[in-house]
Coordinates of C-alpha atoms in Angstrom, one line a residue:
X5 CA 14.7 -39.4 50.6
X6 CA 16.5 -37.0 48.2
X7 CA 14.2 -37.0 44.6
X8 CA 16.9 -36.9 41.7
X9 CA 16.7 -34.3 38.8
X10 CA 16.4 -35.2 35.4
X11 CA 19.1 -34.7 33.0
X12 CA 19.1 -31.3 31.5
X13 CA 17.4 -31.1 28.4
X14 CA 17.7 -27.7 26.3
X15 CA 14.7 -26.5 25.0
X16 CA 13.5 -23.9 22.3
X17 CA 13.3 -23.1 18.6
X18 CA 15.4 -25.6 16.4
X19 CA 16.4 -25.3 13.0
X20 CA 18.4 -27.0 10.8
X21 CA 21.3 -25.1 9.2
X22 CA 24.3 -25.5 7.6
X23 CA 27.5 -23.0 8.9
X24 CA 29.5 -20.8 6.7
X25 CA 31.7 -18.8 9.1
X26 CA 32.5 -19.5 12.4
X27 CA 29.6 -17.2 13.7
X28 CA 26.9 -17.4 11.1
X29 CA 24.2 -19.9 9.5
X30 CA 22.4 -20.3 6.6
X31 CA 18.9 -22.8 6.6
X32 CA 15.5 -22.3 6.0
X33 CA 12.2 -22.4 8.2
X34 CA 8.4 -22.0 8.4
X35 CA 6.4 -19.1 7.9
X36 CA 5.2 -20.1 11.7
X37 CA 8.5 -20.7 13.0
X38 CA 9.4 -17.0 11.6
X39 CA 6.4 -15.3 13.4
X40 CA 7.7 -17.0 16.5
X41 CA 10.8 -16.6 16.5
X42 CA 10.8 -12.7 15.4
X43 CA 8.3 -10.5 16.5
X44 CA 6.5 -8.0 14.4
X45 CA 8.3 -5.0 13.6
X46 CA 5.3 -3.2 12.6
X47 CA 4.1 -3.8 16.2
X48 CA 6.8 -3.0 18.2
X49 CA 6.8 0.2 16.6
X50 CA 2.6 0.8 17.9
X51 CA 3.2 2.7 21.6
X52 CA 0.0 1.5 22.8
X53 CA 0.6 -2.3 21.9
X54 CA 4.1 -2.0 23.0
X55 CA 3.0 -0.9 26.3
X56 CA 1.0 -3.7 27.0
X57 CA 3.4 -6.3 25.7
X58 CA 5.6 -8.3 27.5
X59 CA 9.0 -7.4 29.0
X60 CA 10.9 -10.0 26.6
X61 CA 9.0 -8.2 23.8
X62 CA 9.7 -4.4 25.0
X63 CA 13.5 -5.5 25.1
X64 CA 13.0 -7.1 21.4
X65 CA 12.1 -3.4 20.3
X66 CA 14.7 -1.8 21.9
X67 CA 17.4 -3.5 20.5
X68 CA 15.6 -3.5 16.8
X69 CA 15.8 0.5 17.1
X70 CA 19.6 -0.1 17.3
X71 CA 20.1 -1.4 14.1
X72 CA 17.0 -0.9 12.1
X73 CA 15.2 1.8 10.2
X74 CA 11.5 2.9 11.2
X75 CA 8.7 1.4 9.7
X76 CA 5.8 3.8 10.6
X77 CA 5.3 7.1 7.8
X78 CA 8.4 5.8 5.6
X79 CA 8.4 4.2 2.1
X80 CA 9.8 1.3 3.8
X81 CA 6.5 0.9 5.8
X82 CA 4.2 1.9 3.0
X83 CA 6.0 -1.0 0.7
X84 CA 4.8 -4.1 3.5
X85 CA 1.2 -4.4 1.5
X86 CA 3.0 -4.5 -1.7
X87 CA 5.1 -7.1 -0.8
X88 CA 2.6 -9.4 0.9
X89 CA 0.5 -9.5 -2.1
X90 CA 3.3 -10.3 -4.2
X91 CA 4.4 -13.0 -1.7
X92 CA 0.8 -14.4 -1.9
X93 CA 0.7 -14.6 -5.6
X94 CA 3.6 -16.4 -5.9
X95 CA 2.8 -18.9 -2.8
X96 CA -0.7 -19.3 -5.0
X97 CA 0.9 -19.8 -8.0
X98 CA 0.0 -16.9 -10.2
X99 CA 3.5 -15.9 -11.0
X100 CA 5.1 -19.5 -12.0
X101 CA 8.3 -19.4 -11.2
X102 CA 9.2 -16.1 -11.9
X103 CA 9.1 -14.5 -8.3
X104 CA 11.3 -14.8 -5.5
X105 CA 12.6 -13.4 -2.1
X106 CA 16.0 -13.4 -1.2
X107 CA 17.0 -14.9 2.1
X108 CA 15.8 -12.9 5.4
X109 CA 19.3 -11.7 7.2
X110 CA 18.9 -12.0 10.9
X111 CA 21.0 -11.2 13.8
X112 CA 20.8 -13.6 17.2
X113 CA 21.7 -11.4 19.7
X114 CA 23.8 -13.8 22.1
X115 CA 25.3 -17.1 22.3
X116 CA 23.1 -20.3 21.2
X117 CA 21.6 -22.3 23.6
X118 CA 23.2 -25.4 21.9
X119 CA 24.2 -26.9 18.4
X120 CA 24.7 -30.5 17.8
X121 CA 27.4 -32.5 15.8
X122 CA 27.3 -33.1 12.0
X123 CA 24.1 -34.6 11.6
X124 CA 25.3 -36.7 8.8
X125 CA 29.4 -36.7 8.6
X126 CA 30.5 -34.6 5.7
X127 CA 27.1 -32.2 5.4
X128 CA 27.9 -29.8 7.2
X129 CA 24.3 -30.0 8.6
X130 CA 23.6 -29.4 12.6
X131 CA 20.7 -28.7 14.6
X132 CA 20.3 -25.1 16.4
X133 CA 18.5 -24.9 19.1
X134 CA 17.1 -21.2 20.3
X135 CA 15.7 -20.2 23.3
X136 CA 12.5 -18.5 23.9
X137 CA 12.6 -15.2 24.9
X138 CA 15.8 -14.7 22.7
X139 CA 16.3 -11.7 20.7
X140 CA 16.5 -12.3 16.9
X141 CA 16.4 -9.2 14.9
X142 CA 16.1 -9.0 10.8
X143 CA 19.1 -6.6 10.1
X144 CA 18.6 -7.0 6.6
X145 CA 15.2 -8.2 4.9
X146 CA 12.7 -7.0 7.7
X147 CA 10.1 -5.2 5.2
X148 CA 9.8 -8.9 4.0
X149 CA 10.0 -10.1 8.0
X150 CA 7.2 -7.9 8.1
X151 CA 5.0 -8.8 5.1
X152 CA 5.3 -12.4 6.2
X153 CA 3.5 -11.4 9.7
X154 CA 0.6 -9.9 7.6
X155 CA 0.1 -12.9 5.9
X156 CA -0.2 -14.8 8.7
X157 CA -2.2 -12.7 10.8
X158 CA -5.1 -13.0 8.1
X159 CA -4.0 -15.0 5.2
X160 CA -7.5 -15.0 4.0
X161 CA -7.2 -11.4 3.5
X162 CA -4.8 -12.4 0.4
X163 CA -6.7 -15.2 -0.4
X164 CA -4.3 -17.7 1.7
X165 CA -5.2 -20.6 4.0
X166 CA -2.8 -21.3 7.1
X167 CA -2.2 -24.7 4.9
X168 CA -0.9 -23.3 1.9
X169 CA 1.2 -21.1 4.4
X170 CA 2.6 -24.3 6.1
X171 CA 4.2 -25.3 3.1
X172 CA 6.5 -22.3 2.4
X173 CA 10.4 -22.0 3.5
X174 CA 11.4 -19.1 4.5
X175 CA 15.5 -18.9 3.3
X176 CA 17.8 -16.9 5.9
X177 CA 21.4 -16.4 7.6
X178 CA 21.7 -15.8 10.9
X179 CA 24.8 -14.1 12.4
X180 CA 25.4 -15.6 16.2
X181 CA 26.7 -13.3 19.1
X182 CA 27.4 -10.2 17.4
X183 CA 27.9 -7.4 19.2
X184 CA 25.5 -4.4 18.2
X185 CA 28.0 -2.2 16.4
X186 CA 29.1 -5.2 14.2
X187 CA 25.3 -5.9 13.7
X188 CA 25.0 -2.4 12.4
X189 CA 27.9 -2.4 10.5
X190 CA 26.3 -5.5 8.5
X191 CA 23.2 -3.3 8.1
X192 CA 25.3 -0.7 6.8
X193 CA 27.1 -3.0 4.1
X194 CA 23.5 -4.4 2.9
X195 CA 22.3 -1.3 2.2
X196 CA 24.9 1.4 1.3
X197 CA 27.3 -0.8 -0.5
X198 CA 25.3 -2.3 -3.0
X199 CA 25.1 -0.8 -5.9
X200 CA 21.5 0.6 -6.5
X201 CA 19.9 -0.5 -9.6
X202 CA 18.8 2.3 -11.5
X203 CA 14.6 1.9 -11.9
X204 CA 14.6 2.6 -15.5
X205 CA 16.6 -0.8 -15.9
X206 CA 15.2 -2.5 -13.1
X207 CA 11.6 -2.3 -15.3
X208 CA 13.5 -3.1 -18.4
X209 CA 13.5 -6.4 -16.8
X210 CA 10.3 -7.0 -15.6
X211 CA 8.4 -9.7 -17.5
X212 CA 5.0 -9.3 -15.9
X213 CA 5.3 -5.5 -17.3
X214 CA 3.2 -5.1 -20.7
X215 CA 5.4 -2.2 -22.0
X216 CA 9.0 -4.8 -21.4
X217 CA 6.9 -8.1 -22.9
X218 CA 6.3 -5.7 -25.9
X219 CA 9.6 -4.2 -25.9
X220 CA 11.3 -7.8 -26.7
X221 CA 8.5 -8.3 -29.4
X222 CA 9.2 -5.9 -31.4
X223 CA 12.9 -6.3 -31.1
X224 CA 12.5 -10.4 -31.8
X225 CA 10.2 -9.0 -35.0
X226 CA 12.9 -6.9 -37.0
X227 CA 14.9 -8.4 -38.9
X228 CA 18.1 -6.7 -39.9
X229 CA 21.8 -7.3 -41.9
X230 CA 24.6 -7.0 -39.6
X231 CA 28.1 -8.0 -41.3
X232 CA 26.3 -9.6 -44.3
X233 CA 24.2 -11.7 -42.3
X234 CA 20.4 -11.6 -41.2
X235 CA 20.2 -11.4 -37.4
X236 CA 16.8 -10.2 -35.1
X237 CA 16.9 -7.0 -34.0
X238 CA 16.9 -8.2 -30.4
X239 CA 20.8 -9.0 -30.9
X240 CA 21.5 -5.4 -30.8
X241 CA 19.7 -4.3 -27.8
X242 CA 21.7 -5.0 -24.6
X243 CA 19.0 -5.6 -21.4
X244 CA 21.6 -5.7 -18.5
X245 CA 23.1 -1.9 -18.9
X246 CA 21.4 1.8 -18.3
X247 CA 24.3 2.4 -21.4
X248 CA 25.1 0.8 -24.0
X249 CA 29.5 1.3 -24.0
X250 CA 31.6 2.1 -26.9
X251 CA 33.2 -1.3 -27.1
X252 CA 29.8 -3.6 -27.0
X253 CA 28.1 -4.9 -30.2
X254 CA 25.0 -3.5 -29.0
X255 CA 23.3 0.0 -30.3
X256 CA 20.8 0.9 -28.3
X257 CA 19.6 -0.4 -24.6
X258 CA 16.2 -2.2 -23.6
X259 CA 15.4 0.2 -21.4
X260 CA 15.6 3.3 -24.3
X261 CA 13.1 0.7 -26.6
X262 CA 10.6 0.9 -23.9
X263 CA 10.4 4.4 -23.7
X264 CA 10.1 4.4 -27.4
X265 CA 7.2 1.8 -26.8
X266 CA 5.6 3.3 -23.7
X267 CA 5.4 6.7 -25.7
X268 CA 3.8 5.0 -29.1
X269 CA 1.1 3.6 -26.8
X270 CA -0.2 6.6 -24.7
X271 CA 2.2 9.6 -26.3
X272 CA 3.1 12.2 -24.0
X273 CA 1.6 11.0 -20.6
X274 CA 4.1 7.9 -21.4
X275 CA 6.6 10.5 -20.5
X276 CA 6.0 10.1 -17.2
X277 CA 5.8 6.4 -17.2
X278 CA 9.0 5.4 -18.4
X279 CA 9.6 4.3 -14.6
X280 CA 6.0 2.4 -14.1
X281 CA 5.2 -0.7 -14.4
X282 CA 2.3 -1.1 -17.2
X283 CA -0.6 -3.0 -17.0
X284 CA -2.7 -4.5 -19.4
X285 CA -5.9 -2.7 -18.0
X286 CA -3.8 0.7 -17.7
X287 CA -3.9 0.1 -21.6
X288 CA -5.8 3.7 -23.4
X289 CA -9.6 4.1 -23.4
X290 CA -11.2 1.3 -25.8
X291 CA -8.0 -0.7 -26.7
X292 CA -6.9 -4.2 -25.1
X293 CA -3.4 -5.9 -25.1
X294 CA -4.3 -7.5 -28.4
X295 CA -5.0 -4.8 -30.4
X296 CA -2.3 -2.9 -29.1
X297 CA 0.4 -4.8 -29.9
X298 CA -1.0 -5.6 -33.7
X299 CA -1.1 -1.6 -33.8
X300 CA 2.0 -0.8 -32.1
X301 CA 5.0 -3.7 -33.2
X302 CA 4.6 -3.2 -36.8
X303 CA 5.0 0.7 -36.9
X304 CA 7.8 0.6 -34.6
X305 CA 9.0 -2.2 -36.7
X306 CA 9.3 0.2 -39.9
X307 CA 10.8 2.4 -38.5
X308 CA 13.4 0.6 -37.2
X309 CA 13.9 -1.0 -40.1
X310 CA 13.7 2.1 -42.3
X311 CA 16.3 3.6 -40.0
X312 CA 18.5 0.7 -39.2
X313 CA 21.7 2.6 -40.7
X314 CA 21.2 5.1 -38.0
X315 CA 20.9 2.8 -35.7
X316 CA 23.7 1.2 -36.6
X317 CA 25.7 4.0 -36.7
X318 CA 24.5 5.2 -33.1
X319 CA 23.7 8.3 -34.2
X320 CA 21.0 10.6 -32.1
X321 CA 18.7 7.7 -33.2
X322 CA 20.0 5.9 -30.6
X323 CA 19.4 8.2 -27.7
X324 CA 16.2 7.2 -24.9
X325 CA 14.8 10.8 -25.0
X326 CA 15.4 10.7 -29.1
X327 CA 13.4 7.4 -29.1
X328 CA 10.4 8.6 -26.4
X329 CA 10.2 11.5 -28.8
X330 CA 9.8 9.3 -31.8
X331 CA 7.0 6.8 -29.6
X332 CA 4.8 10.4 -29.4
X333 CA 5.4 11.0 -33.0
X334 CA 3.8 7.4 -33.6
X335 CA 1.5 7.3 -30.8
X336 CA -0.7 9.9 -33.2
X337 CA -0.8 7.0 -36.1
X338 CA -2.5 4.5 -33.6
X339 CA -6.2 4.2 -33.8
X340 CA -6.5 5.8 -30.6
X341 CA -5.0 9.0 -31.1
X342 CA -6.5 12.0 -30.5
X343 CA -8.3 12.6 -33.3
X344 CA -7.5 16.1 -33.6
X345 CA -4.5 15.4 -33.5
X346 CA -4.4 11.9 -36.2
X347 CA -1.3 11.6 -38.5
X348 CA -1.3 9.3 -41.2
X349 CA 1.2 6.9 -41.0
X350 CA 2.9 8.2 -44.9
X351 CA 2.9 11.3 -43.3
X352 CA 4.8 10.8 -40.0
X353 CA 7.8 9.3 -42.8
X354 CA 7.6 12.1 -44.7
X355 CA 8.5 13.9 -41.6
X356 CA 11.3 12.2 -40.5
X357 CA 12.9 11.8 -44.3
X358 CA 15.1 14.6 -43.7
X359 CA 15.9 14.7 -40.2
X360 CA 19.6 15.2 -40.0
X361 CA 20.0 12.3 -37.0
X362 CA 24.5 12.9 -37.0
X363 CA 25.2 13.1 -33.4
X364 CA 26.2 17.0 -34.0
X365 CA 25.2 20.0 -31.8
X366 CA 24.3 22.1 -34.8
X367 CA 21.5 19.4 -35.0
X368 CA 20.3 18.2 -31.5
X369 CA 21.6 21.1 -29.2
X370 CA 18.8 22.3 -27.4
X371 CA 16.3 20.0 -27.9
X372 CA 17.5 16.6 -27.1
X373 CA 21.2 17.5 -25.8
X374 CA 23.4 20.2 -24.7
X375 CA 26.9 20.8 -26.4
X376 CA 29.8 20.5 -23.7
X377 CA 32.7 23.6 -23.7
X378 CA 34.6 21.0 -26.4
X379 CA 31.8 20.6 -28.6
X380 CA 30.5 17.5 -28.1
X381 CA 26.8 16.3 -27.0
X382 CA 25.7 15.1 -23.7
X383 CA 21.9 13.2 -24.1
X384 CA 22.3 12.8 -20.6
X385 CA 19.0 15.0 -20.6
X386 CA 16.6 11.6 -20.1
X387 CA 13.2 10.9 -21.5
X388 CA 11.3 13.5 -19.2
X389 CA 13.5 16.1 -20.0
X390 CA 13.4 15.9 -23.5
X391 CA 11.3 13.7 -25.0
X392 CA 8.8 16.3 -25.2
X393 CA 10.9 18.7 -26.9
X394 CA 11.5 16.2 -29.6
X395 CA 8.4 15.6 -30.7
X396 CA 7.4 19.1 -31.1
X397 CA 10.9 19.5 -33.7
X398 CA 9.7 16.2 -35.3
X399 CA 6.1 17.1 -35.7
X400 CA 6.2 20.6 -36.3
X401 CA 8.9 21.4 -39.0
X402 CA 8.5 25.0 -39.3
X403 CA 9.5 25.7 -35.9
X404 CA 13.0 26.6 -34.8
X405 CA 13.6 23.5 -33.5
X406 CA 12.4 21.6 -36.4
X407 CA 14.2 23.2 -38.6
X408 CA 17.1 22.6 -36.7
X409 CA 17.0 19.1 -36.6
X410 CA 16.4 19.5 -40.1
X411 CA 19.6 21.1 -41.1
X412 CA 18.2 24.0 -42.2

């Protein structure tokens, strides 16, 4: 008697996904399918657990060091923590709907162990089925990859439960077969060709940062005339550029009215936050968010509004270290100024009155620009750079540099 074999059945990891080339996928999956399916990258990276892992995981690692960055002493390591908190306060709730993670980029090393038909005619929708042991590699996206382990080693840790976990999908693309060199190539074009978005602007968009929610306050307060018609500030301040061009209606930048704002709050150690995000219990000794803002919006708002015309006009106004200059200048009208160092808020007008704010080296050379070979002013200095150096010439008029910008 000869005992017949069953009919081959193909086994592993299936997902459902929908094709968009001829050798790549796009779906999503569960945070336990993920830790499955890739293994840690922060453990294949440990010698001593490596060692003692198996042979399927050993071979994992050594194809990951291929195409993929180390993890261990590099920014891209130290960043993991960061981004499995934020993944946990979004997956509890605490940032609404303003947080996401873009889609994990992985790379299946060979050919699939099978992929059905449509599985409703028209879709485009199949099943994939991987094998265990496979290698599947985050080319692009593995810091997140990484952060999603973490949470799921101890999701208590970030005040998870496994069940909250089970309810997240984890978006991805999957390229099929690649050889390494084209897998490398991918990781190349992910994170060369892209152009890198400079931080200053990046924060300028940030809505959980208390210096960018104030920023659009204050703009969204003034009130200004712009061809005969009254129009909020806010429609002159252009939030998607590092510059504002020649040709937009825009005057000034978001970024350039947070460093005026960062500066009014703290003065000159905002200098060195322009880049930070700012929270609301980073806020100065004795203050809260509150007060703050009631100190902070309306003597900004003045003085836009008192200098509108230069604003208007773009003049030197206009320029981010001009404006962080300006924030220090205020900062010592807030209630929390140094009181040796207190201005009344009459007094810091009657300081800028004259300034002489024409975009003309005569004026600003030196302190918040440098005059090219033809004549003309490059601001190009940045807050850091300058920003100090203005608010000496604006609060000290008897000094060179105040009387320069002066005119006199």
């Amino acid at each position: 008697m000869q005992i017949t074999l069953p009919t081959t059945v193909v086994e592993g990891i299936q997902l459902t996904v929908m094709p968009f080339r001829t050798d790549a996928v796009i779906g999503t999956m569960s945070v336990a399918t993920l830790v499955q399916l890739v293994p840690s990258p922060r453990r294949e990276e440990d010698t001593k657990t490596l060692k003692a892992a198996s042979g399927a995981v050993r071979r994992h690692a050594e194809l990951r060091s291929l195409v993929q960055r180390a993890l261990k002493s590099t920014q891209k390591g130290k960043n993991v923590g960061s981004y499995a908190e934020y993944i946990a306060d979004g997956v509890k709730g605490e940032l609404g709907a303003g947080w996401s993670t873009p889609p994990i980029t992985f790379w299946h090393a060979g050919p699939l162990a099978a992929l059905s038909d449509e599985l409703l005619p028209g879709t485009g929708l199949r099943t994939l089925t991987i094998t265990p042991g496979t290698c599947v590699v985050a080319i692009d996206g593995e810091t997140q990859t990484t952060a999603w382990h973490e949470l799921y080693d101890d999701p208590g840790h970030y005040g998870l439960t496994y069940a909250e976990l089970a309810t997240v999908r984890v978006p991805f693309e999957l390229y099929v077969d690649l050889s390494v060199a084209d897998a490398r190539q991918i990781f190349y074009d992910r994170n060369v060709q892209g152009v890198i978005v400079a931080k200053n602007l990046a924060m300028s968009m940030d809505q959980r940062d208390f210096a960018t929610r104030l920023a659009h306050r204050l703009a969204e307060s003034v009130k200004v005339e712009v061809d005969d018609k009254v129009v909020p500030f806010t429609k002159l301040v252009n939030a998607s550029k590092r510059q504002v061009g020649k040709t937009d209606p825009e005057v000034i930048t978001l970024s350039a009215l947070r460093a005026l704002v960062i500066t009014a709050i703290y003065g000159r150690t905002g200098l060195s936050r322009s880049a930070e995000t700012v929270h609301e219990d980073e806020l100065p000794a004795g203050t809260d968010a509150a007060q703050v803002e009631g100190s902070v919006v309306p003597s900004l708002a003045r003085l836009i509004s008192d200098h509108f015309p230069h604003f208007a006009s773009r003049s030197a106004i206009t320029a981010p270290a001009v404006l962080a200059g300006l924030g220090i200048a205020v900062h010592h009208t807030t209630p929390w100024a140094d009181p040796m160092n207190a201005l009344g808020v009459e007094d810091l007008h009657r300081l800028l009155a004259d300034i002489r704010w024409d975009r003309e080296p005569r004026y600003w050379h030196g302190v918040a620009a440098k005059a090219t070979a033809t004549g003309r002013l490059n601001f190009a200095g940045g807050v850091r750079d300058s920003g100090g150096r203005v608010a000496d010439a604006i609060l000290y008029p008897a000094t060179e540099t105040g009387r320069r910008i002066r005119g006199e």
